[in-house]
Coordinates of C-alpha atoms in Angstrom, one line a residue:
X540 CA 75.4 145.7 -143.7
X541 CA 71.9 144.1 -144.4
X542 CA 71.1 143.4 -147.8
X543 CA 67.6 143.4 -149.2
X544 CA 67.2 141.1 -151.8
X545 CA 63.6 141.0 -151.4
X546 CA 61.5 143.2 -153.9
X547 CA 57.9 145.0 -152.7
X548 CA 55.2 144.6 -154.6
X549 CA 53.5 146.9 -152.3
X550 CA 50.8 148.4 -155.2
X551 CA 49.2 145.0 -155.6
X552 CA 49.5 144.3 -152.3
X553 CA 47.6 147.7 -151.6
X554 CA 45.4 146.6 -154.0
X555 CA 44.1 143.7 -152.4
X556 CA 43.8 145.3 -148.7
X557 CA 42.0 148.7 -150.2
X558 CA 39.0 146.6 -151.7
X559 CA 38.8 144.3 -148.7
X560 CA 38.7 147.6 -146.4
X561 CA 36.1 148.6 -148.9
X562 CA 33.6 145.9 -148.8
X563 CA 33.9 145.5 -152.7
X564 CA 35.3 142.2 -152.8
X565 CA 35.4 139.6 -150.1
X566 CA 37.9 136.7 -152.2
X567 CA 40.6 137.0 -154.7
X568 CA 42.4 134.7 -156.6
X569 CA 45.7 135.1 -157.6
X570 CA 47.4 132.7 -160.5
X571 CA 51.0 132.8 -161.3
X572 CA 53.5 129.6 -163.1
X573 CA 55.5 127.9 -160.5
X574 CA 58.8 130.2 -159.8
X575 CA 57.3 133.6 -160.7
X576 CA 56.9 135.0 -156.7
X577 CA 53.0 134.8 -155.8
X578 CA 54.5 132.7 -152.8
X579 CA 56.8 135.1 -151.8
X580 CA 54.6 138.5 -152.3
X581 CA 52.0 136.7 -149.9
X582 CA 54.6 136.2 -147.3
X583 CA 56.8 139.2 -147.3
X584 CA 54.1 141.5 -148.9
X585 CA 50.5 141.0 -148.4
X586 CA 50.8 139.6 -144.7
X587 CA 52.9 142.3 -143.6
X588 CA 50.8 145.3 -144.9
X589 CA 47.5 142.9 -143.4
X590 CA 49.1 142.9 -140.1
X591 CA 49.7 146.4 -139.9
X592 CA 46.4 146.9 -141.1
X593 CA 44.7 145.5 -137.9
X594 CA 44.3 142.3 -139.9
X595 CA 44.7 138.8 -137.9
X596 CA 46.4 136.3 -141.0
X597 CA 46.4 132.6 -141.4
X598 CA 48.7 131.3 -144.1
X599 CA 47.8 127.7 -145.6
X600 CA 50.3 126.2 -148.1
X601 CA 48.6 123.0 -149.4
X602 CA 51.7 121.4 -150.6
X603 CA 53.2 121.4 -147.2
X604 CA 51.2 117.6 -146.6
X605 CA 50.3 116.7 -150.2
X606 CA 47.8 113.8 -148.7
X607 CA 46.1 115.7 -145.8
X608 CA 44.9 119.1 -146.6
X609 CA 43.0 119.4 -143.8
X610 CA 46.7 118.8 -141.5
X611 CA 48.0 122.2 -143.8
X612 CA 45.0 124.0 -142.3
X613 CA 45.6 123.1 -138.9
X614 CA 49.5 124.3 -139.7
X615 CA 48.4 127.2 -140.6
X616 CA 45.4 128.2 -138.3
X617 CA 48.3 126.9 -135.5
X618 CA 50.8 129.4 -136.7
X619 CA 48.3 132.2 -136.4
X620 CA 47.9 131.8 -132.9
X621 CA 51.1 133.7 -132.6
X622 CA 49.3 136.6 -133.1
X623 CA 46.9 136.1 -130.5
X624 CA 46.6 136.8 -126.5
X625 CA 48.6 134.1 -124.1
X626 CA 45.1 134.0 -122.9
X627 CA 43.4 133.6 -125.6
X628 CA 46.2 130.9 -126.4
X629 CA 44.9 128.9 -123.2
X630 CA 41.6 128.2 -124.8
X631 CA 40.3 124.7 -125.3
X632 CA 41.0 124.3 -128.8
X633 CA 44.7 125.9 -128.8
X634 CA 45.5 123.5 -125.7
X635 CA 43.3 120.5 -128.1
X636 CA 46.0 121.4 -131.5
X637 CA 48.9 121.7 -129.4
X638 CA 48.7 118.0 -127.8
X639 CA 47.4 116.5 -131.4
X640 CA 50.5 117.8 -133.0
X641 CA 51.3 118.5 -137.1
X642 CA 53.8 117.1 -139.1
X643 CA 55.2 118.8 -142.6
X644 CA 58.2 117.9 -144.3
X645 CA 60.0 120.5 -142.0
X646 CA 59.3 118.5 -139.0
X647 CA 56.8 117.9 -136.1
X648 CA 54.6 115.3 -135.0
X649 CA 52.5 113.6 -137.1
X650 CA 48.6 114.0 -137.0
X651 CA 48.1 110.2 -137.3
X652 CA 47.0 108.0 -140.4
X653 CA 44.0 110.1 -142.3
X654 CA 40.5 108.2 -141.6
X655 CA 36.7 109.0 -141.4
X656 CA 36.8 109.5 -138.0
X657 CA 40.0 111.5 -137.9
X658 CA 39.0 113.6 -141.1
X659 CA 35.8 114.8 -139.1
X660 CA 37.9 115.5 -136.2
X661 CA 39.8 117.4 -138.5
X662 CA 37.2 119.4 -139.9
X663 CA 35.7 120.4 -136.6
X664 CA 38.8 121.6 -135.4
X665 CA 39.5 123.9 -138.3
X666 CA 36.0 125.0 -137.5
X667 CA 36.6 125.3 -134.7
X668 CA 40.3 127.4 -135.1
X669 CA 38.7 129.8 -137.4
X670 CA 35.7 130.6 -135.0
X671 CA 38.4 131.1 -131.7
X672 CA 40.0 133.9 -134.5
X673 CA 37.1 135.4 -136.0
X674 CA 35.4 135.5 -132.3
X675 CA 38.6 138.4 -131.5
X676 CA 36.2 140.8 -133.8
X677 CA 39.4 141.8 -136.0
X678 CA 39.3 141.3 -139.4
X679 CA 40.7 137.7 -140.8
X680 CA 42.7 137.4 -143.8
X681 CA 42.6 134.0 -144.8
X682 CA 45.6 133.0 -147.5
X683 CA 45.3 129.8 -149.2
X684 CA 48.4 128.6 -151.3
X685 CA 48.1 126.1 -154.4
X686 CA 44.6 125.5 -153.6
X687 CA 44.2 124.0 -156.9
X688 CA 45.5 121.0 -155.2
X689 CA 42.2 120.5 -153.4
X690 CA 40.6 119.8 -156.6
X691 CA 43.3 116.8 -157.1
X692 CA 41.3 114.0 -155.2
X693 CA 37.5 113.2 -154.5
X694 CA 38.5 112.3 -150.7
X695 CA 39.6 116.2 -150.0
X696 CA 35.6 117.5 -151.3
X697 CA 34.7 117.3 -147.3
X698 CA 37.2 120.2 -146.7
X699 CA 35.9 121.9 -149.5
X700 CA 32.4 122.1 -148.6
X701 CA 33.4 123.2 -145.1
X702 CA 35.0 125.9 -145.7
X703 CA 32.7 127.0 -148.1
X704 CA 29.6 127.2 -145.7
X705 CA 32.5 129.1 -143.3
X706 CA 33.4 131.4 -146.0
X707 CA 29.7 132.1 -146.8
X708 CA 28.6 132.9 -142.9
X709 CA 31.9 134.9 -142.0
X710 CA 31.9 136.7 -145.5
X711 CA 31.9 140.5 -143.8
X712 CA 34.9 139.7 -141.5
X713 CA 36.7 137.1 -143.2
X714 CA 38.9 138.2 -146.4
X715 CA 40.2 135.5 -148.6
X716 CA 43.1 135.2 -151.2
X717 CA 43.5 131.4 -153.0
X718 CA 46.9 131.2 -155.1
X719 CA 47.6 128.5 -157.5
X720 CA 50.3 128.2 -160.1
X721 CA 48.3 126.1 -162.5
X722 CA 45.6 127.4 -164.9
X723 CA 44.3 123.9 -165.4
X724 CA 44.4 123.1 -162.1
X725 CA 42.6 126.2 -160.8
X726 CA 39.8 126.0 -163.8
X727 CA 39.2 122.4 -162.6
X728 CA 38.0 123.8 -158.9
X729 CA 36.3 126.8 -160.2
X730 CA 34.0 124.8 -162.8
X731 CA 33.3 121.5 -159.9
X732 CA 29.5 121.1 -159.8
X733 CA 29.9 119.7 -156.3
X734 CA 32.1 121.8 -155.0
X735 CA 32.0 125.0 -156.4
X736 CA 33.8 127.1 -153.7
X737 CA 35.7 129.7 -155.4
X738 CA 33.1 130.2 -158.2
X739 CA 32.6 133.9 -157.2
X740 CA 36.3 135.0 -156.4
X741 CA 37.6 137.7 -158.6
X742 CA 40.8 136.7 -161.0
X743 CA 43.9 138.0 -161.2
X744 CA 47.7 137.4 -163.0
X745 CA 50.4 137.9 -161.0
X746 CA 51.9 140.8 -162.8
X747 CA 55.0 140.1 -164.7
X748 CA 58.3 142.0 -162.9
X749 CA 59.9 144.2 -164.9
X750 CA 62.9 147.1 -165.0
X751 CA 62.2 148.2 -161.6
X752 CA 63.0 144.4 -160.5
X753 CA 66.2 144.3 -162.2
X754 CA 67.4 147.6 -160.9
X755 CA 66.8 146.2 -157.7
X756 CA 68.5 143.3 -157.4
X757 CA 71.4 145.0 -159.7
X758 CA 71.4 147.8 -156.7
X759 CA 71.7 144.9 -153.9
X760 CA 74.2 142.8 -156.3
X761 CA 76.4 145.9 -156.0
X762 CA 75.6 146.5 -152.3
X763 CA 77.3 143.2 -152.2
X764 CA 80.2 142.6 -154.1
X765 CA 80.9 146.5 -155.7
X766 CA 80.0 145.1 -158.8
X767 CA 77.9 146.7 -161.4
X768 CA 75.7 145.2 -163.5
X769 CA 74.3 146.4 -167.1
X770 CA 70.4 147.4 -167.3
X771 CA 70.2 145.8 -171.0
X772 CA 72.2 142.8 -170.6
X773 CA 70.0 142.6 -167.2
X774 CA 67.1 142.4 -169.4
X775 CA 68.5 140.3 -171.9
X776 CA 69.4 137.4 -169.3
X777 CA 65.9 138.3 -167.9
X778 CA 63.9 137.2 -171.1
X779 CA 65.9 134.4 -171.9
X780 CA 64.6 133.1 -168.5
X781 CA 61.0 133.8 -169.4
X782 CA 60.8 136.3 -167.0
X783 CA 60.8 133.9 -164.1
X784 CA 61.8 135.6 -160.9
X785 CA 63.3 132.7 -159.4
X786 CA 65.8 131.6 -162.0
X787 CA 66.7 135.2 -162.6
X788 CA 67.5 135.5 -158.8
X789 CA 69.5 131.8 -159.5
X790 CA 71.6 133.5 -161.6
X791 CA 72.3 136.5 -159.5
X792 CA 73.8 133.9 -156.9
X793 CA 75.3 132.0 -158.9
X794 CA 77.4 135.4 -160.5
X795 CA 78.0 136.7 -156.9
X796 CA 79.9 133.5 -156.2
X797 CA 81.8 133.1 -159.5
X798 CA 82.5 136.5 -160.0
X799 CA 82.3 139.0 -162.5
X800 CA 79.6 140.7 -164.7
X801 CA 78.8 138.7 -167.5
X802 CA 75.5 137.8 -166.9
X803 CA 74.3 136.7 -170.2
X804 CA 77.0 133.9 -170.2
X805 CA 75.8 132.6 -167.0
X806 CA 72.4 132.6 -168.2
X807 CA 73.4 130.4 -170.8
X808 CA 75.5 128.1 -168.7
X809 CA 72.1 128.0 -166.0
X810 CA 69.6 127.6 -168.6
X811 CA 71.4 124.3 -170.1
X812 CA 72.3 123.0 -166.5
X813 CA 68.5 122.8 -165.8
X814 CA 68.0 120.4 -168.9
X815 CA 64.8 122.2 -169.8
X816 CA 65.5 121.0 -173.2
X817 CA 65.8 117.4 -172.2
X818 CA 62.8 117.5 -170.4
X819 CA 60.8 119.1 -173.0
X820 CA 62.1 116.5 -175.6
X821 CA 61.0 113.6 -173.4
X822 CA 57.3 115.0 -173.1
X823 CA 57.4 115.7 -176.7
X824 CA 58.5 111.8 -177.4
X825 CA 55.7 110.7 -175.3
X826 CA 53.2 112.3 -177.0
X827 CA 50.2 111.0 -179.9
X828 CA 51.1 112.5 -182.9
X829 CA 47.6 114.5 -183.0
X830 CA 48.6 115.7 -179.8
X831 CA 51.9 116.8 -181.3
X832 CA 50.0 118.7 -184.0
X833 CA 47.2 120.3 -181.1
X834 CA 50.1 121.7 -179.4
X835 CA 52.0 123.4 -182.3
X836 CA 49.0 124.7 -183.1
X837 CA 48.8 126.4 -180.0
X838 CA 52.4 127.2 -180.0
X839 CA 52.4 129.0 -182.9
X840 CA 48.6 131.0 -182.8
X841 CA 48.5 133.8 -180.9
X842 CA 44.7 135.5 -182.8
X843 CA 42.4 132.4 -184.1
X844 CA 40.7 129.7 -181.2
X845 CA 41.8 126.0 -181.8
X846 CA 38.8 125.0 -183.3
X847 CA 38.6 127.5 -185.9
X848 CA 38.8 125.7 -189.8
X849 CA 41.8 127.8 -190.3
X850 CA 43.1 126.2 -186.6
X851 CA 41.6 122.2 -187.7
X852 CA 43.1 122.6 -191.2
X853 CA 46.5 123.0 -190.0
X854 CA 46.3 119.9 -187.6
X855 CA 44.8 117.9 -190.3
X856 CA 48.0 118.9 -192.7
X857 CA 50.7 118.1 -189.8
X858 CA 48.8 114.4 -189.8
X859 CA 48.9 114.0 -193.4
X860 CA 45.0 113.8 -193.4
X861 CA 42.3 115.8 -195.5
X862 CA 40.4 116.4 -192.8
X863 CA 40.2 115.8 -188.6
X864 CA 36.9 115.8 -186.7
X865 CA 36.6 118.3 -184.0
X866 CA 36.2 115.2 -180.8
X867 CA 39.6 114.0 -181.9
X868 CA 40.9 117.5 -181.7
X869 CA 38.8 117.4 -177.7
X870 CA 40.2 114.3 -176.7
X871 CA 43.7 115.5 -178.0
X872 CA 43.3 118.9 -176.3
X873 CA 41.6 116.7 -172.7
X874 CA 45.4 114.9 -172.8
X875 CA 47.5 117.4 -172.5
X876 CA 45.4 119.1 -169.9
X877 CA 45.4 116.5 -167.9
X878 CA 49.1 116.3 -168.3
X879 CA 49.1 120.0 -167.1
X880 CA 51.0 121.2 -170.5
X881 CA 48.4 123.3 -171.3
X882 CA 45.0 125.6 -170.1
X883 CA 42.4 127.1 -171.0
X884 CA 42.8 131.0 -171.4
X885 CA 39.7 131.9 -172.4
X886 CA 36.8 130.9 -174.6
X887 CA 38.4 128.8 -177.1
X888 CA 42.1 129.9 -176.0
X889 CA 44.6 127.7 -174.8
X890 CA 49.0 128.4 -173.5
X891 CA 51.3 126.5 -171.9
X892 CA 51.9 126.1 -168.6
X893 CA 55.6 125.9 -169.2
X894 CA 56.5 129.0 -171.0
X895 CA 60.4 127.4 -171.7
X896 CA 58.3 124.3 -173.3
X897 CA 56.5 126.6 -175.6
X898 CA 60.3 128.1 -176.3
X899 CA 61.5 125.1 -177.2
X900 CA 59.1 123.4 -179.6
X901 CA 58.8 127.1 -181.5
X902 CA 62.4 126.7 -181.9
X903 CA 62.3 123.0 -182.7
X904 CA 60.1 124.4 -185.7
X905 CA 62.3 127.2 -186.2
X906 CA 64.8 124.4 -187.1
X907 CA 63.1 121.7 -189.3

């Protein structure tokens, strides 16, 4: 008997087609935390529905070859050709990819050590891939995975301004959606003055799963081993993983194999065998003390911005100080950006980018 563990997020995914169809949006970005599913709704749901919507898709993970973004595209543009015509297959520059070869870390050949000359040869070729697609006269959909890693390096702003002036001319036909599973990451990209690519894309949060998720997987768990499994204490186990698909799913596995029902127990036992709480307490030790004070200040308000006197007063009092001037509060706040522990929310807003981080220093303080 087949099993689907996989849950649909076919509304979203609806979502996204219906105003592409439309012509109200051309570009969507899509944020989620590592471990929440954006990877996995793009695979199993968006592409799917695309297809059978007359869409041609091209899938580009850019963590597939960390140093050559360019090589991801080529992947990715050389996977699409599946769903071409053999004959369209036999043109120049599907016969041109096949010979150069791509290697990920799941195997092939390698594209050769990155350099000027190779990088423009790159860059036509991805030209080139997208026009032999786009010249078919379907629709494109165009998914680009962790893009925020293109904003990582000054050597990867060539691809960026390529695809740009290719995403400005084929706007009509081609449909993009750019995923990223950091805030601070993605705001870099969005607010480059040199590169400004996804400037005009429309934002959206991955939606956070909920009941309907559970019962799901409680339905398949029991499809598999005529167990049943508790709604509340599904939900329980499911918060105390910060709502994070993937360790939820973890602990599913982990329960089929051991046996049993008690799923809050092996919650427990997962959520110390990950050592999130000796991870946390290392970053914690590594930090400046006013950084230490910035980030329980955005741990523990959830209504007033960070520069608020309210907001500096408490930082000043964690110090010891009688006052703080707002640039040390900056440079404090710039650190643990750059160290991806935070991002900007909004004007003035900041969160974690760990949710289990902010978890554990709110119960650090819980315990002082």
């Amino acid at each position: 008997m087949d099993i689907n563990w996989h849950f649909r997020r076919q509304a979203l995914a609806e979502q996204f087609l219906d105003a592409f169809d439309r012509g109200s949006a051309s570009s969507y970005t899509l944020f989620a935390p590592r471990r929440m599913g954006k990877t996995e709704f793009a695979r199993q749901d968006l592409i799917p529905m695309a297809q059978e919507r007359g869409y041609v898709t091209v899938y580009v993970n850019f963590w597939d070859r960390l140093d050559s973004p360019d090589g991801c595209f080529l992947l990715g543009l050389k996977d699409a050709s599946t769903q071409l015509s053999a004959a369209k297959r036999l043109s120049n520059w599907f016969q041109t990819i096949n010979k150069l070869g791509i290697k990920t870390p799941y195997g092939g050949i390698d594209i050769g050590t990155q350099t000027a000359e190779s990088e423009n040869l790159n860059l036509d070729l991805i030209t080139g891939g997208l026009d032999e697609i786009l010249g078919i006269g379907k629709p494109v959909l165009l998914i680009l995975d962790e893009v925020q890693h293109l904003a990582t390096r000054p050597e990867f702003e060539p691809l960026v301004f390529a695809l740009r002036g290719l995403f400005d001319h084929h706007r009509q036909q081609l449909k993009v959606v750019y995923t990223g599973s950091s805030r601070n990451g993605l705001n870099t990209l969005f607010k480059r003055k040199n590169a400004a690519l996804f400037s005009s894309s429309q934002q959206i949060d991955l939606p956070e799963l909920g009941s309907p998720f559970l019962e799901h997987l409680s339905h398949a768990f029991f499809q598999a081993t005529q167990r049943h499994l508790r709604l509340a204490e599904c939900q329980t186990a499911f918060r105390q993983l910060k709502k994070i698909p993937y360790d939820y799913q973890q602990v599913i596995d982990i329960l089929m194999r051991q046996g049993g029902t008690d799923i809050e127990s092996v919650t427990q036992c997962y959520i110390q065998e990950q050592g999130f709480s000796d991870e946390h307490a290392d970053i914690w030790q590594s930090l400046k003390p006013v950084d230490r004070a910035v980030l329980r200040r955005i741990a523990e308000d959830t209504i007033n911005g960070l520069y608020t006197q309210s907001s500096m007063n408490y930082i000043s009092e964690q110090l010891g100080l009688d006052a703080i001037e707002r640039p040390t509060v900056q440079n404090a706040l710039n650190r643990l950006k750059n160290r991806n522990i935070v991002a900007s929310t909004g004007y003035g807003q900041y969160d974690f980018e760990d949710p289990h981080f902010k978890d554990w220093l709110l119960q650090m303080a819980d315990n002082e």
